[in-house]
Amino acid sequence: MSALLAGLTLLIIGDSHVTFKDSLLSVLPDEFSRQGAKVVTYGVCSSTAADWVVPNPNNGCGAAERIGDAPIGAPNMKPASPPPISDLVAKWHPNVVMVILGDTMAAYGQASVSKDWVDEQVKTLTYAIGKTACIWVGPTWGQFSPRYGKTDQRATEMASFLKGEVAPCTYVDGTALLKQGSVNTIDGIHATPESYKVWGNAIVQATLPELEKLKDAPPATGQ
């Protein structure tokens, strides 16, 4: 284990990309724990940003909690509300919150994105995160499938829009981390285990310098 992030408590929240085994739920906690951080991860499939502030039971496609690099069990498949970010901050006192959200708000398959709605979603969450340091990871590439309708054009549009929305969080553009067309998926949105490893490792490399700076930041006590 490296001591690079020793003393850092990292809270990761997100959608289905951090809900299932062999997703970012496997890659990120494992690697950040190896770097010495205390990592707590919560994923709720289909969750949007505001769901992490005002509880909203989703359609039951999965929810998971992982403490450190503990073994990953089967997700809870009952309809579940994401735990409010204020409760998570008060419980874990993270130095940094890492948000992995974007695909669930991109309106894939629809004619356009409601930017006013996305703005409200994002600002609701960033306001609730408050003074805690924050890193927001936006969506990366996928593959078109009739099930979700994700396209490179919409992924690019969403990634670019989020860049101007997530302040004061530091933004990591998922489409800038990987080559267009390089992400293999199982359904158009959710990556194969190998592509999740590549994406996850790219996120780690992109965020390590910032996390190293923040490891000495005062832990959060709530807003």
PDB file of C-alpha atoms in Angstrom:
ATOM      1  CA  MET A   1       0.000   0.000   0.000  1.00  0.00           C
ATOM      2  CA  SER A   2       1.199   3.504  -0.857  1.00  0.00           C
ATOM      3  CA  ALA A   3       1.023   6.350   1.629  1.00  0.00           C
ATOM      4  CA  LEU A   4       0.335   8.945  -1.063  1.00  0.00           C
ATOM      5  CA  LEU A   5      -3.227   9.579   0.181  1.00  0.00           C
ATOM      6  CA  ALA A   6      -2.729   8.619   3.823  1.00  0.00           C
ATOM      7  CA  GLY A   7      -4.983  10.727   6.022  1.00  0.00           C
ATOM      8  CA  LEU A   8      -7.546  11.360   3.260  1.00  0.00           C
ATOM      9  CA  THR A   9     -11.187  10.346   3.687  1.00  0.00           C
ATOM     10  CA  LEU A  10     -12.853  10.115   0.278  1.00  0.00           C
ATOM     11  CA  LEU A  11     -16.617   9.782  -0.152  1.00  0.00           C
ATOM     12  CA  ILE A  12     -17.665   8.569  -3.621  1.00  0.00           C
ATOM     13  CA  ILE A  13     -21.301   8.812  -4.760  1.00  0.00           C
ATOM     14  CA  GLY A  14     -22.812   8.065  -8.134  1.00  0.00           C
ATOM     15  CA  ASP A  15     -25.194   6.247 -10.402  1.00  0.00           C
ATOM     16  CA  SER A  16     -25.029   2.746 -11.882  1.00  0.00           C
ATOM     17  CA  HIS A  17     -21.394   3.240 -12.852  1.00  0.00           C
ATOM     18  CA  VAL A  18     -20.564   2.786  -9.149  1.00  0.00           C
ATOM     19  CA  THR A  19     -23.290   0.311  -8.189  1.00  0.00           C
ATOM     20  CA  PHE A  20     -22.256  -3.091  -9.521  1.00  0.00           C
ATOM     21  CA  LYS A  21     -19.314  -5.440  -9.298  1.00  0.00           C
ATOM     22  CA  ASP A  22     -16.749  -4.964 -12.074  1.00  0.00           C
ATOM     23  CA  SER A  23     -17.829  -1.331 -12.478  1.00  0.00           C
ATOM     24  CA  LEU A  24     -16.128   1.743 -11.001  1.00  0.00           C
ATOM     25  CA  LEU A  25     -17.344   0.370  -7.651  1.00  0.00           C
ATOM     26  CA  SER A  26     -14.554  -2.187  -8.016  1.00  0.00           C
ATOM     27  CA  VAL A  27     -11.835  -0.035  -9.557  1.00  0.00           C
ATOM     28  CA  LEU A  28     -11.889   3.259  -7.665  1.00  0.00           C
ATOM     29  CA  PRO A  29     -12.147   2.100  -4.027  1.00  0.00           C
ATOM     30  CA  ASP A  30      -9.507  -0.577  -4.616  1.00  0.00           C
ATOM     31  CA  GLU A  31      -7.003   1.853  -6.116  1.00  0.00           C
ATOM     32  CA  PHE A  32      -7.616   4.790  -3.784  1.00  0.00           C
ATOM     33  CA  SER A  33      -7.402   2.425  -0.802  1.00  0.00           C
ATOM     34  CA  ARG A  34      -4.061   1.153  -2.139  1.00  0.00           C
ATOM     35  CA  GLN A  35      -2.924   4.761  -2.166  1.00  0.00           C
ATOM     36  CA  GLY A  36      -3.689   5.005   1.552  1.00  0.00           C
ATOM     37  CA  ALA A  37      -7.077   6.749   1.524  1.00  0.00           C
ATOM     38  CA  LYS A  38     -10.113   5.819   3.574  1.00  0.00           C
ATOM     39  CA  VAL A  39     -12.791   5.350   0.920  1.00  0.00           C
ATOM     40  CA  VAL A  40     -16.553   5.075   1.331  1.00  0.00           C
ATOM     41  CA  THR A  41     -18.642   4.469  -1.790  1.00  0.00           C
ATOM     42  CA  TYR A  42     -22.384   4.648  -2.403  1.00  0.00           C
ATOM     43  CA  GLY A  43     -23.996   3.925  -5.759  1.00  0.00           C
ATOM     44  CA  VAL A  44     -27.669   4.096  -6.691  1.00  0.00           C
ATOM     45  CA  CYS A  45     -28.636   3.055 -10.193  1.00  0.00           C
ATOM     46  CA  SER A  46     -30.577   5.700 -12.182  1.00  0.00           C
ATOM     47  CA  SER A  47     -30.005   8.382  -9.541  1.00  0.00           C
ATOM     48  CA  THR A  48     -29.749  12.009 -10.599  1.00  0.00           C
ATOM     49  CA  ALA A  49     -27.893  14.736  -8.739  1.00  0.00           C
ATOM     50  CA  ALA A  50     -30.835  16.108  -6.744  1.00  0.00           C
ATOM     51  CA  ASP A  51     -31.790  12.583  -5.623  1.00  0.00           C
ATOM     52  CA  TRP A  52     -28.762  12.767  -3.317  1.00  0.00           C
ATOM     53  CA  VAL A  53     -30.305  15.793  -1.588  1.00  0.00           C
ATOM     54  CA  VAL A  54     -34.061  15.152  -1.653  1.00  0.00           C
ATOM     55  CA  PRO A  55     -34.627  11.384  -1.288  1.00  0.00           C
ATOM     56  CA  ASN A  56     -36.371   9.910  -4.300  1.00  0.00           C
ATOM     57  CA  PRO A  57     -36.906   6.139  -4.511  1.00  0.00           C
ATOM     58  CA  ASN A  58     -35.757   4.940  -7.895  1.00  0.00           C
ATOM     59  CA  ASN A  59     -36.956   2.012  -9.950  1.00  0.00           C
ATOM     60  CA  GLY A  60     -35.060  -0.609  -8.008  1.00  0.00           C
ATOM     61  CA  CYS A  61     -32.333  -1.271 -10.575  1.00  0.00           C
ATOM     62  CA  GLY A  62     -29.757  -1.491  -7.812  1.00  0.00           C
ATOM     63  CA  ALA A  63     -28.067   0.247  -4.881  1.00  0.00           C
ATOM     64  CA  ALA A  64     -24.764  -0.522  -3.190  1.00  0.00           C
ATOM     65  CA  GLU A  65     -22.580   0.571  -0.292  1.00  0.00           C
ATOM     66  CA  ARG A  66     -18.912  -0.333  -0.032  1.00  0.00           C
ATOM     67  CA  ILE A  67     -16.610   0.549   2.831  1.00  0.00           C
ATOM     68  CA  GLY A  68     -12.972   0.662   1.782  1.00  0.00           C
ATOM     69  CA  ASP A  69     -11.997  -2.288  -0.395  1.00  0.00           C
ATOM     70  CA  ALA A  70     -14.405  -4.706   1.282  1.00  0.00           C
ATOM     71  CA  PRO A  71     -15.704  -7.579  -0.877  1.00  0.00           C
ATOM     72  CA  ILE A  72     -18.546  -6.521  -3.158  1.00  0.00           C
ATOM     73  CA  GLY A  73     -21.796  -8.350  -2.575  1.00  0.00           C
ATOM     74  CA  ALA A  74     -24.952  -8.378  -4.635  1.00  0.00           C
ATOM     75  CA  PRO A  75     -26.620  -4.971  -4.908  1.00  0.00           C
ATOM     76  CA  ASN A  76     -29.843  -4.185  -3.092  1.00  0.00           C
ATOM     77  CA  MET A  77     -32.440  -4.485  -5.848  1.00  0.00           C
ATOM     78  CA  LYS A  78     -35.359  -2.986  -3.929  1.00  0.00           C
ATOM     79  CA  PRO A  79     -36.457   0.577  -4.781  1.00  0.00           C
ATOM     80  CA  ALA A  80     -34.044   2.729  -2.808  1.00  0.00           C
ATOM     81  CA  SER A  81     -33.485   6.430  -2.199  1.00  0.00           C
ATOM     82  CA  PRO A  82     -29.892   7.615  -2.196  1.00  0.00           C
ATOM     83  CA  PRO A  83     -28.824   8.552   1.325  1.00  0.00           C
ATOM     84  CA  PRO A  84     -28.839  12.375   1.605  1.00  0.00           C
ATOM     85  CA  ILE A  85     -25.396  13.840   1.039  1.00  0.00           C
ATOM     86  CA  SER A  86     -25.737  15.906   4.231  1.00  0.00           C
ATOM     87  CA  ASP A  87     -26.151  12.697   6.239  1.00  0.00           C
ATOM     88  CA  LEU A  88     -23.178  11.065   4.528  1.00  0.00           C
ATOM     89  CA  VAL A  89     -20.946  14.074   5.156  1.00  0.00           C
ATOM     90  CA  ALA A  90     -22.004  14.190   8.812  1.00  0.00           C
ATOM     91  CA  LYS A  91     -21.371  10.448   9.185  1.00  0.00           C
ATOM     92  CA  TRP A  92     -18.022  10.076   7.408  1.00  0.00           C
ATOM     93  CA  HIS A  93     -16.478  13.586   7.619  1.00  0.00           C
ATOM     94  CA  PRO A  94     -14.799  13.323   4.210  1.00  0.00           C
ATOM     95  CA  ASN A  95     -12.014  15.621   3.089  1.00  0.00           C
ATOM     96  CA  VAL A  96     -13.333  15.203  -0.451  1.00  0.00           C
ATOM     97  CA  VAL A  97     -16.579  14.125  -2.138  1.00  0.00           C
ATOM     98  CA  MET A  98     -16.237  12.549  -5.583  1.00  0.00           C
ATOM     99  CA  VAL A  99     -19.439  12.695  -7.641  1.00  0.00           C
ATOM    100  CA  ILE A 100     -19.792  10.387 -10.647  1.00  0.00           C
ATOM    101  CA  LEU A 101     -22.926  11.552 -12.425  1.00  0.00           C
ATOM    102  CA  GLY A 102     -23.994  12.698 -15.869  1.00  0.00           C
ATOM    103  CA  ASP A 103     -25.449   9.904 -17.967  1.00  0.00           C
ATOM    104  CA  THR A 104     -28.697   9.810 -15.958  1.00  0.00           C
ATOM    105  CA  MET A 105     -29.378  13.475 -16.730  1.00  0.00           C
ATOM    106  CA  ALA A 106     -28.402  13.502 -20.419  1.00  0.00           C
ATOM    107  CA  ALA A 107     -31.852  12.602 -21.814  1.00  0.00           C
ATOM    108  CA  TYR A 108     -30.437  10.023 -24.199  1.00  0.00           C
ATOM    109  CA  GLY A 109     -32.971   9.125 -26.834  1.00  0.00           C
ATOM    110  CA  GLN A 110     -34.776  12.458 -26.481  1.00  0.00           C
ATOM    111  CA  ALA A 111     -34.541  15.398 -28.851  1.00  0.00           C
ATOM    112  CA  SER A 112     -32.753  17.685 -26.419  1.00  0.00           C
ATOM    113  CA  VAL A 113     -31.431  18.096 -22.892  1.00  0.00           C
ATOM    114  CA  SER A 114     -33.373  20.368 -20.531  1.00  0.00           C
ATOM    115  CA  LYS A 115     -30.435  22.518 -19.483  1.00  0.00           C
ATOM    116  CA  ASP A 116     -32.538  24.402 -16.922  1.00  0.00           C
ATOM    117  CA  TRP A 117     -33.432  21.075 -15.288  1.00  0.00           C
ATOM    118  CA  VAL A 118     -29.832  19.861 -15.325  1.00  0.00           C
ATOM    119  CA  ASP A 119     -28.703  23.199 -13.884  1.00  0.00           C
ATOM    120  CA  GLU A 120     -31.204  22.820 -11.028  1.00  0.00           C
ATOM    121  CA  GLN A 121     -30.105  19.227 -10.433  1.00  0.00           C
ATOM    122  CA  VAL A 122     -26.411  20.052 -10.294  1.00  0.00           C
ATOM    123  CA  LYS A 123     -26.753  23.222  -8.219  1.00  0.00           C
ATOM    124  CA  THR A 124     -28.963  21.398  -5.703  1.00  0.00           C
ATOM    125  CA  LEU A 125     -26.197  18.890  -5.066  1.00  0.00           C
ATOM    126  CA  THR A 126     -23.222  21.259  -5.106  1.00  0.00           C
ATOM    127  CA  TYR A 127     -25.017  23.568  -2.663  1.00  0.00           C
ATOM    128  CA  ALA A 128     -25.697  20.647  -0.334  1.00  0.00           C
ATOM    129  CA  ILE A 129     -22.070  19.511  -0.516  1.00  0.00           C
ATOM    130  CA  GLY A 130     -21.315  22.965   0.791  1.00  0.00           C
ATOM    131  CA  LYS A 131     -17.762  23.740   1.863  1.00  0.00           C
ATOM    132  CA  THR A 132     -16.501  20.186   1.445  1.00  0.00           C
ATOM    133  CA  ALA A 133     -13.967  19.845  -1.368  1.00  0.00           C
ATOM    134  CA  CYS A 134     -15.540  18.164  -4.386  1.00  0.00           C
ATOM    135  CA  ILE A 135     -14.484  16.480  -7.620  1.00  0.00           C
ATOM    136  CA  TRP A 136     -17.180  15.829 -10.244  1.00  0.00           C
ATOM    137  CA  VAL A 137     -16.512  13.151 -12.873  1.00  0.00           C
ATOM    138  CA  GLY A 138     -18.666  13.531 -15.956  1.00  0.00           C
ATOM    139  CA  PRO A 139     -19.760  10.815 -18.388  1.00  0.00           C
ATOM    140  CA  THR A 140     -17.475   9.144 -20.865  1.00  0.00           C
ATOM    141  CA  TRP A 141     -18.103   7.574 -24.266  1.00  0.00           C
ATOM    142  CA  GLY A 142     -20.524   4.739 -24.875  1.00  0.00           C
ATOM    143  CA  GLN A 143     -22.030   2.975 -27.853  1.00  0.00           C
ATOM    144  CA  PHE A 144     -25.377   3.550 -29.477  1.00  0.00           C
ATOM    145  CA  SER A 145     -28.076   1.012 -28.641  1.00  0.00           C
ATOM    146  CA  PRO A 146     -31.840   1.324 -29.002  1.00  0.00           C
ATOM    147  CA  ARG A 147     -32.238   0.602 -25.266  1.00  0.00           C
ATOM    148  CA  TYR A 148     -30.692   3.874 -24.115  1.00  0.00           C
ATOM    149  CA  GLY A 149     -30.004   5.888 -27.240  1.00  0.00           C
ATOM    150  CA  LYS A 150     -26.660   7.214 -26.059  1.00  0.00           C
ATOM    151  CA  THR A 151     -24.695   8.967 -28.795  1.00  0.00           C
ATOM    152  CA  ASP A 152     -21.234  10.515 -28.887  1.00  0.00           C
ATOM    153  CA  GLN A 153     -22.833  13.848 -29.787  1.00  0.00           C
ATOM    154  CA  ARG A 154     -25.054  13.884 -26.703  1.00  0.00           C
ATOM    155  CA  ALA A 155     -22.248  12.622 -24.462  1.00  0.00           C
ATOM    156  CA  THR A 156     -20.056  15.481 -25.707  1.00  0.00           C
ATOM    157  CA  GLU A 157     -22.865  17.993 -25.197  1.00  0.00           C
ATOM    158  CA  MET A 158     -23.487  16.816 -21.644  1.00  0.00           C
ATOM    159  CA  ALA A 159     -19.804  16.718 -20.766  1.00  0.00           C
ATOM    160  CA  SER A 160     -19.305  20.263 -22.043  1.00  0.00           C
ATOM    161  CA  PHE A 161     -22.381  21.590 -20.249  1.00  0.00           C
ATOM    162  CA  LEU A 162     -21.401  20.040 -16.927  1.00  0.00           C
ATOM    163  CA  LYS A 163     -17.995  21.686 -17.147  1.00  0.00           C
ATOM    164  CA  GLY A 164     -19.628  25.066 -16.665  1.00  0.00           C
ATOM    165  CA  GLU A 165     -22.116  23.882 -14.055  1.00  0.00           C
ATOM    166  CA  VAL A 166     -20.326  21.983 -11.305  1.00  0.00           C
ATOM    167  CA  ALA A 167     -18.286  24.745  -9.656  1.00  0.00           C
ATOM    168  CA  PRO A 168     -17.049  24.894  -6.955  1.00  0.00           C
ATOM    169  CA  CYS A 169     -16.356  21.213  -7.653  1.00  0.00           C
ATOM    170  CA  THR A 170     -13.311  20.440  -9.779  1.00  0.00           C
ATOM    171  CA  TYR A 171     -14.531  18.940 -13.051  1.00  0.00           C
ATOM    172  CA  VAL A 172     -13.085  15.853 -14.700  1.00  0.00           C
ATOM    173  CA  ASP A 173     -14.378  15.393 -18.259  1.00  0.00           C
ATOM    174  CA  GLY A 174     -14.859  11.674 -18.833  1.00  0.00           C
ATOM    175  CA  THR A 175     -14.834  12.142 -22.610  1.00  0.00           C
ATOM    176  CA  ALA A 176     -11.387  13.757 -22.403  1.00  0.00           C
ATOM    177  CA  LEU A 177      -9.921  10.819 -20.479  1.00  0.00           C
ATOM    178  CA  LEU A 178     -10.464   8.204 -23.183  1.00  0.00           C
ATOM    179  CA  LYS A 179     -10.379   8.080 -26.963  1.00  0.00           C
ATOM    180  CA  GLN A 180     -13.708   8.368 -28.713  1.00  0.00           C
ATOM    181  CA  GLY A 181     -14.832   4.884 -29.751  1.00  0.00           C
ATOM    182  CA  SER A 182     -12.542   3.125 -27.271  1.00  0.00           C
ATOM    183  CA  VAL A 183     -15.171   2.221 -24.658  1.00  0.00           C
ATOM    184  CA  ASN A 184     -16.785  -1.181 -25.067  1.00  0.00           C
ATOM    185  CA  THR A 185     -20.189  -1.579 -23.417  1.00  0.00           C
ATOM    186  CA  ILE A 186     -22.680  -4.294 -22.602  1.00  0.00           C
ATOM    187  CA  ASP A 187     -25.754  -2.196 -23.429  1.00  0.00           C
ATOM    188  CA  GLY A 188     -24.632   1.140 -24.861  1.00  0.00           C
ATOM    189  CA  ILE A 189     -24.009   2.870 -21.505  1.00  0.00           C
ATOM    190  CA  HIS A 190     -22.541   0.388 -19.023  1.00  0.00           C
ATOM    191  CA  ALA A 191     -18.980  -0.565 -19.860  1.00  0.00           C
ATOM    192  CA  THR A 192     -17.484  -4.031 -19.979  1.00  0.00           C
ATOM    193  CA  PRO A 193     -15.332  -4.925 -16.969  1.00  0.00           C
ATOM    194  CA  GLU A 194     -12.180  -4.253 -18.998  1.00  0.00           C
ATOM    195  CA  SER A 195     -13.377  -0.834 -20.153  1.00  0.00           C
ATOM    196  CA  TYR A 196     -14.395   0.043 -16.596  1.00  0.00           C
ATOM    197  CA  LYS A 197     -10.821  -0.769 -15.544  1.00  0.00           C
ATOM    198  CA  VAL A 198      -9.424   1.538 -18.219  1.00  0.00           C
ATOM    199  CA  TRP A 199     -11.866   4.338 -17.359  1.00  0.00           C
ATOM    200  CA  GLY A 200     -11.340   3.874 -13.630  1.00  0.00           C
ATOM    201  CA  ASN A 201      -7.555   3.967 -13.943  1.00  0.00           C
ATOM    202  CA  ALA A 202      -7.845   7.136 -16.048  1.00  0.00           C
ATOM    203  CA  ILE A 203      -9.992   8.737 -13.326  1.00  0.00           C
ATOM    204  CA  VAL A 204      -7.431   7.767 -10.698  1.00  0.00           C
ATOM    205  CA  GLN A 205      -4.557   9.288 -12.664  1.00  0.00           C
ATOM    206  CA  ALA A 206      -6.548  12.458 -13.380  1.00  0.00           C
ATOM    207  CA  THR A 207      -7.573  13.000  -9.754  1.00  0.00           C
ATOM    208  CA  LEU A 208      -4.550  11.825  -7.728  1.00  0.00           C
ATOM    209  CA  PRO A 209      -2.734  15.192  -7.836  1.00  0.00           C
ATOM    210  CA  GLU A 210      -5.837  17.029  -6.595  1.00  0.00           C
ATOM    211  CA  LEU A 211      -6.553  14.422  -3.924  1.00  0.00           C
ATOM    212  CA  GLU A 212      -2.971  14.585  -2.691  1.00  0.00           C
ATOM    213  CA  LYS A 213      -3.356  18.344  -2.232  1.00  0.00           C
ATOM    214  CA  LEU A 214      -6.645  17.877  -0.382  1.00  0.00           C
ATOM    215  CA  LYS A 215      -5.547  15.169   2.041  1.00  0.00           C
ATOM    216  CA  ASP A 216      -4.571  17.813   4.554  1.00  0.00           C
ATOM    217  CA  ALA A 217      -7.803  19.771   4.139  1.00  0.00           C
ATOM    218  CA  PRO A 218     -10.006  19.884   7.235  1.00  0.00           C
ATOM    219  CA  PRO A 219     -12.591  17.083   7.163  1.00  0.00           C
ATOM    220  CA  ALA A 220     -16.184  18.098   6.623  1.00  0.00           C
ATOM    221  CA  THR A 221     -18.571  18.454   9.531  1.00  0.00           C
ATOM    222  CA  GLY A 222     -21.624  19.304   7.459  1.00  0.00           C
ATOM    223  CA  GLN A 223     -22.689  22.546   5.780  1.00  0.00           C
TER     224      GLN A 223
END
